[in-house]
XYZ file of C-alpha atoms in Angstrom:
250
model
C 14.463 -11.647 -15.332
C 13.392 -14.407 -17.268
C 11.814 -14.738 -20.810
C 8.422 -16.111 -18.476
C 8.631 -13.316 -16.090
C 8.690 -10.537 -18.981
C 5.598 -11.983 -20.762
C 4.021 -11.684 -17.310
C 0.633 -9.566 -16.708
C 1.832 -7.574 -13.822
C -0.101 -5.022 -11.678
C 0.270 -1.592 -12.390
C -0.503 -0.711 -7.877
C 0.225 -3.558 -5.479
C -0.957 -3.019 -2.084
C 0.657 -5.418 1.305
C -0.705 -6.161 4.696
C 2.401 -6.526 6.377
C 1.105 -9.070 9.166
C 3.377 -11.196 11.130
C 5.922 -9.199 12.999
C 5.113 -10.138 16.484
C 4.264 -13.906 15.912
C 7.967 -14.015 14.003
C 9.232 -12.398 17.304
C 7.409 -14.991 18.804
C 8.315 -17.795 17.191
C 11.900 -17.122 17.060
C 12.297 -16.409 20.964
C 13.182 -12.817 20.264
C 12.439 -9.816 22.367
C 9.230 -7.376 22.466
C 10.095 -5.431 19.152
C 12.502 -7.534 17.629
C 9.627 -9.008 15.064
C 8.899 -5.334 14.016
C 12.532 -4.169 13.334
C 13.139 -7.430 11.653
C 9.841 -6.876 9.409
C 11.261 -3.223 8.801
C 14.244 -4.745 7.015
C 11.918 -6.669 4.351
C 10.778 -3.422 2.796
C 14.026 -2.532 1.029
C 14.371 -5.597 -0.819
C 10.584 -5.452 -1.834
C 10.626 -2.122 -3.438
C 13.786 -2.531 -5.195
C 11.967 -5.485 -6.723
C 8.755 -3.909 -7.870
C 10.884 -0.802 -9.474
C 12.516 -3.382 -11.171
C 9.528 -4.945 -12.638
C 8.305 -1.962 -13.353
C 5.508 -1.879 -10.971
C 4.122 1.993 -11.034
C 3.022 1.779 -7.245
C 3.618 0.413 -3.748
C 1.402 1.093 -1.209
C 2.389 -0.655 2.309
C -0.232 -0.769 5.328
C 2.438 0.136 8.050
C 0.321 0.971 11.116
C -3.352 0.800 10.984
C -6.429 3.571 12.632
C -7.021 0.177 15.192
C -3.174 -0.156 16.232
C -3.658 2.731 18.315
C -5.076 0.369 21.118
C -1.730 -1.923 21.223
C 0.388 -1.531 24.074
C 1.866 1.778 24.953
C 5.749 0.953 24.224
C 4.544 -1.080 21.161
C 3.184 1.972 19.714
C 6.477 4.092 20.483
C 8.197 1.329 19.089
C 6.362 1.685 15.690
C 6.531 5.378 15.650
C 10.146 5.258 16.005
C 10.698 2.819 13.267
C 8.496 4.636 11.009
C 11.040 7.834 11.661
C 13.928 5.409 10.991
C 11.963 3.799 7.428
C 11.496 7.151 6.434
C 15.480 8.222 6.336
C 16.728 5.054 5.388
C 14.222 5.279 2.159
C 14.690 8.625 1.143
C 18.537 7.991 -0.103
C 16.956 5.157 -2.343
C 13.937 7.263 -2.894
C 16.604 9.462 -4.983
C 18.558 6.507 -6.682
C 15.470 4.960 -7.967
C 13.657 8.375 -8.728
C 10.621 6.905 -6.548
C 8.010 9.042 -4.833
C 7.322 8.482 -1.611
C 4.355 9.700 -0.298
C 1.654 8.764 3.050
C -1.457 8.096 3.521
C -3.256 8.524 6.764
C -5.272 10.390 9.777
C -1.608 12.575 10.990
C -3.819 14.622 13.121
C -2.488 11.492 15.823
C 0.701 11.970 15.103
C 3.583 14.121 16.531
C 4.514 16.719 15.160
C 7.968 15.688 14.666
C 6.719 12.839 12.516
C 4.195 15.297 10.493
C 7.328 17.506 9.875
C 9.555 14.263 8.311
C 6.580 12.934 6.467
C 5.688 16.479 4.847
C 9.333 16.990 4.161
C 10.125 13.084 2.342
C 7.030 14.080 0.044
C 8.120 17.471 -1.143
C 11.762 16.178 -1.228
C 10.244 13.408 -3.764
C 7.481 15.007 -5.240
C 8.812 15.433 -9.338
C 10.327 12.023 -9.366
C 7.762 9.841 -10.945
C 9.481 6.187 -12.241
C 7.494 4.294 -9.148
C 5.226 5.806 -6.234
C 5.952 4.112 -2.431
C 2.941 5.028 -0.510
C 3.254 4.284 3.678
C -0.545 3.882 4.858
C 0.416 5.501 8.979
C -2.823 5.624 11.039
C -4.729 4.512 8.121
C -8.242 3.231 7.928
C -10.255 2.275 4.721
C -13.816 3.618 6.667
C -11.692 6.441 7.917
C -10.473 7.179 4.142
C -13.996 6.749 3.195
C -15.344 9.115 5.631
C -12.911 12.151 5.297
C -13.593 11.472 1.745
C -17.309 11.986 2.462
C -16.677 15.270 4.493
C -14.658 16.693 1.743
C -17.669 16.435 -0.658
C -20.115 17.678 2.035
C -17.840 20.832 2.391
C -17.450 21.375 -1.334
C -21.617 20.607 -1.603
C -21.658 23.609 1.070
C -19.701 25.714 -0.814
C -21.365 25.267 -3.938
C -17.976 23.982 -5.736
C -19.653 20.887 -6.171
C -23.776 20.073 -7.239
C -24.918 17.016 -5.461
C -26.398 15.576 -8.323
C -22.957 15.225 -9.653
C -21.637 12.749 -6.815
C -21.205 9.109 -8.380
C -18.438 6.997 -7.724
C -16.488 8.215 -10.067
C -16.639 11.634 -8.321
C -16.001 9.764 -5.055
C -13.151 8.148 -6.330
C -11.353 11.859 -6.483
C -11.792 12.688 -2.820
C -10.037 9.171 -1.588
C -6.651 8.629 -0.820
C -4.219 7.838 -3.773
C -7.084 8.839 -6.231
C -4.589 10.082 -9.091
C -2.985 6.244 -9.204
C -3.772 3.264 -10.366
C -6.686 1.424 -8.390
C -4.986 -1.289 -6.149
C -4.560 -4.646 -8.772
C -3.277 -6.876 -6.175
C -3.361 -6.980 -2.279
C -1.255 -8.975 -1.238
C -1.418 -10.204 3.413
C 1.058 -12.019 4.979
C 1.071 -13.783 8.135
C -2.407 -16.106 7.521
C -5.237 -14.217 8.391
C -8.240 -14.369 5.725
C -9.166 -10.372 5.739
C -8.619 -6.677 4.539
C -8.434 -5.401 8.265
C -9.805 -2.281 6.803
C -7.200 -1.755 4.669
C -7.802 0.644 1.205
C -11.348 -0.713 1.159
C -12.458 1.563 -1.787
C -8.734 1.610 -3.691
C -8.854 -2.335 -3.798
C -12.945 -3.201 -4.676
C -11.450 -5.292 -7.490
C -7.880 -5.782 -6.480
C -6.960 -9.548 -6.798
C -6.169 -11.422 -3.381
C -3.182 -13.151 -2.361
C -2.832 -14.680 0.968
C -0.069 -16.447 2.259
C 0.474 -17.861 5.978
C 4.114 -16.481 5.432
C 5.212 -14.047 8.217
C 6.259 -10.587 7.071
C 10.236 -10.901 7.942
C 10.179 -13.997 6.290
C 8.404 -12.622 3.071
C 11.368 -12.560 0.130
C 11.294 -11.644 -3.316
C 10.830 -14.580 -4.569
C 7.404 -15.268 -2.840
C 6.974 -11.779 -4.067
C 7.068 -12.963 -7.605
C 5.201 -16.117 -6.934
C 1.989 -13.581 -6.181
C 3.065 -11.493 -9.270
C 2.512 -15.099 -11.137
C -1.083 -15.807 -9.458
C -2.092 -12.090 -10.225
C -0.816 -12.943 -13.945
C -2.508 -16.044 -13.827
C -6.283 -14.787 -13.235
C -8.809 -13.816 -15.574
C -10.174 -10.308 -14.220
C -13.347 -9.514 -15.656
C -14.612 -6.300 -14.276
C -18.245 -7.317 -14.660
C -17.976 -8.724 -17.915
C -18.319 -12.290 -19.173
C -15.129 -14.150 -20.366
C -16.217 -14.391 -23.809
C -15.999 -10.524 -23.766
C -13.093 -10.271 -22.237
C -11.557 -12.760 -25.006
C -13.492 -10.436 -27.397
C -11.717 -7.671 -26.168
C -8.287 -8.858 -26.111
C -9.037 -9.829 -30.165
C -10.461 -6.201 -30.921
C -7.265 -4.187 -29.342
């Protein structure tokens, strides 16, 4: 790491829209599938990184509430991979002394799946240098929403007085709510949107877009985005006079 790197402002939670598989497969001539088992491979490399940097959390969007409409075999294709992320990250999960944890409607999901995912959490649960979070049939309305029924049903039991809800007592019944908020949100493959992606988490997250596919994405473009985020004056609101005011004061 370099004397410029250290000095860096880096995000406490980064968030990644991994877009790009298929148009890689695409591109390169490959067969149906190939894009997504090369974009599987990227991960690794990624979280290493951000442990290394000292990044407190990862949170990857890995198959979204809308993929559930792609083809059939696609989907089994993702499930399966998903399986075979979740025991090729556990061993590191150890080394690093990384959490890993998921986000997501499982209800969908088999219960073979439900079974690995509950198991990779409890396995990980006390380890607590960096927090890998896989987003699987995630939705940011859907997050929303089951946030919104949880309140209704604590309302109804009379755990919680209505006149209480504000965002901050929204903000507990989200996904992810005892982490950071999402700093930077990082989507590859070109597109110009969230896709629905930890709409609450990331209401102030800094955006980085790059027409970069996914199993092309390296390190190194990693830490170009870690250099934009430092790079940007994040005012929450405020004016940058206070901000500068601030920074003087503490």
């Amino acid at each position: 790491m370099t004397d410029s790197e250290d000095k860096l402002t880096l995000p406490k939670h980064v968030a990644i829209i991994m877009d790009g598989n298929n148009r890689f497969a695409k591109k390169n001539a490959m067969q149906k599938g190939d894009g997504h088992r090369e974009g599987k491979n990227v991960l690794d490399p990624i979280v290493e990184h951000c442990r290394k940097r000292n990044i407190q959390a990862l949170t990857v969007f890995a198959f979204s509430s809308e993929n559930w409409k792609r083809p059939q075999a696609e989907v089994d294709l993702l499930m399966k991979l998903l399986e075979d992320t979740i025991h090729e990250q556990l061993p590191r999960m150890h080394q690093y002394q990384m959490s890993l944890r998921f986000i997501g409607d499982r209800s969908k999901l088999s219960p073979q799946l439900r079974d690995l995912m509950l198991h990779a959490e409890q396995d990980t649960a006390n380890f607590d240098k960096m927090t890998l979070t896989i987003a699987i049939s995630y939705g940011g309305m859907w997050d929303m929403a089951h946030a919104a029924k949880q309140i209704a049903l604590a309302v109804q039991s009379q755990a919680l007085d209505p006149e209480q809800i504000d965002e901050h007592v929204f903000g507990q019944y989200v996904s992810l709510s005892d982490l950071p908020a999402v700093d930077l949100l990082i989507r590859t493959g070109g597109d110009f949107r969230l896709s629905n992606f930890m709409l609450w988490q990331a209401a102030y997250a800094e955006l980085y877009f790059t027409p970069t596919l996914w199993p092309e994405f390296s390190v190194e473009e990693f830490d170009d985005a870690l250099a934009v985020f430092g790079g940007r004056e994040r005012r929450f609101g405020k004016t940058t006079e206070q901000i500068l005011q601030d920074k003087i004061e503490n």
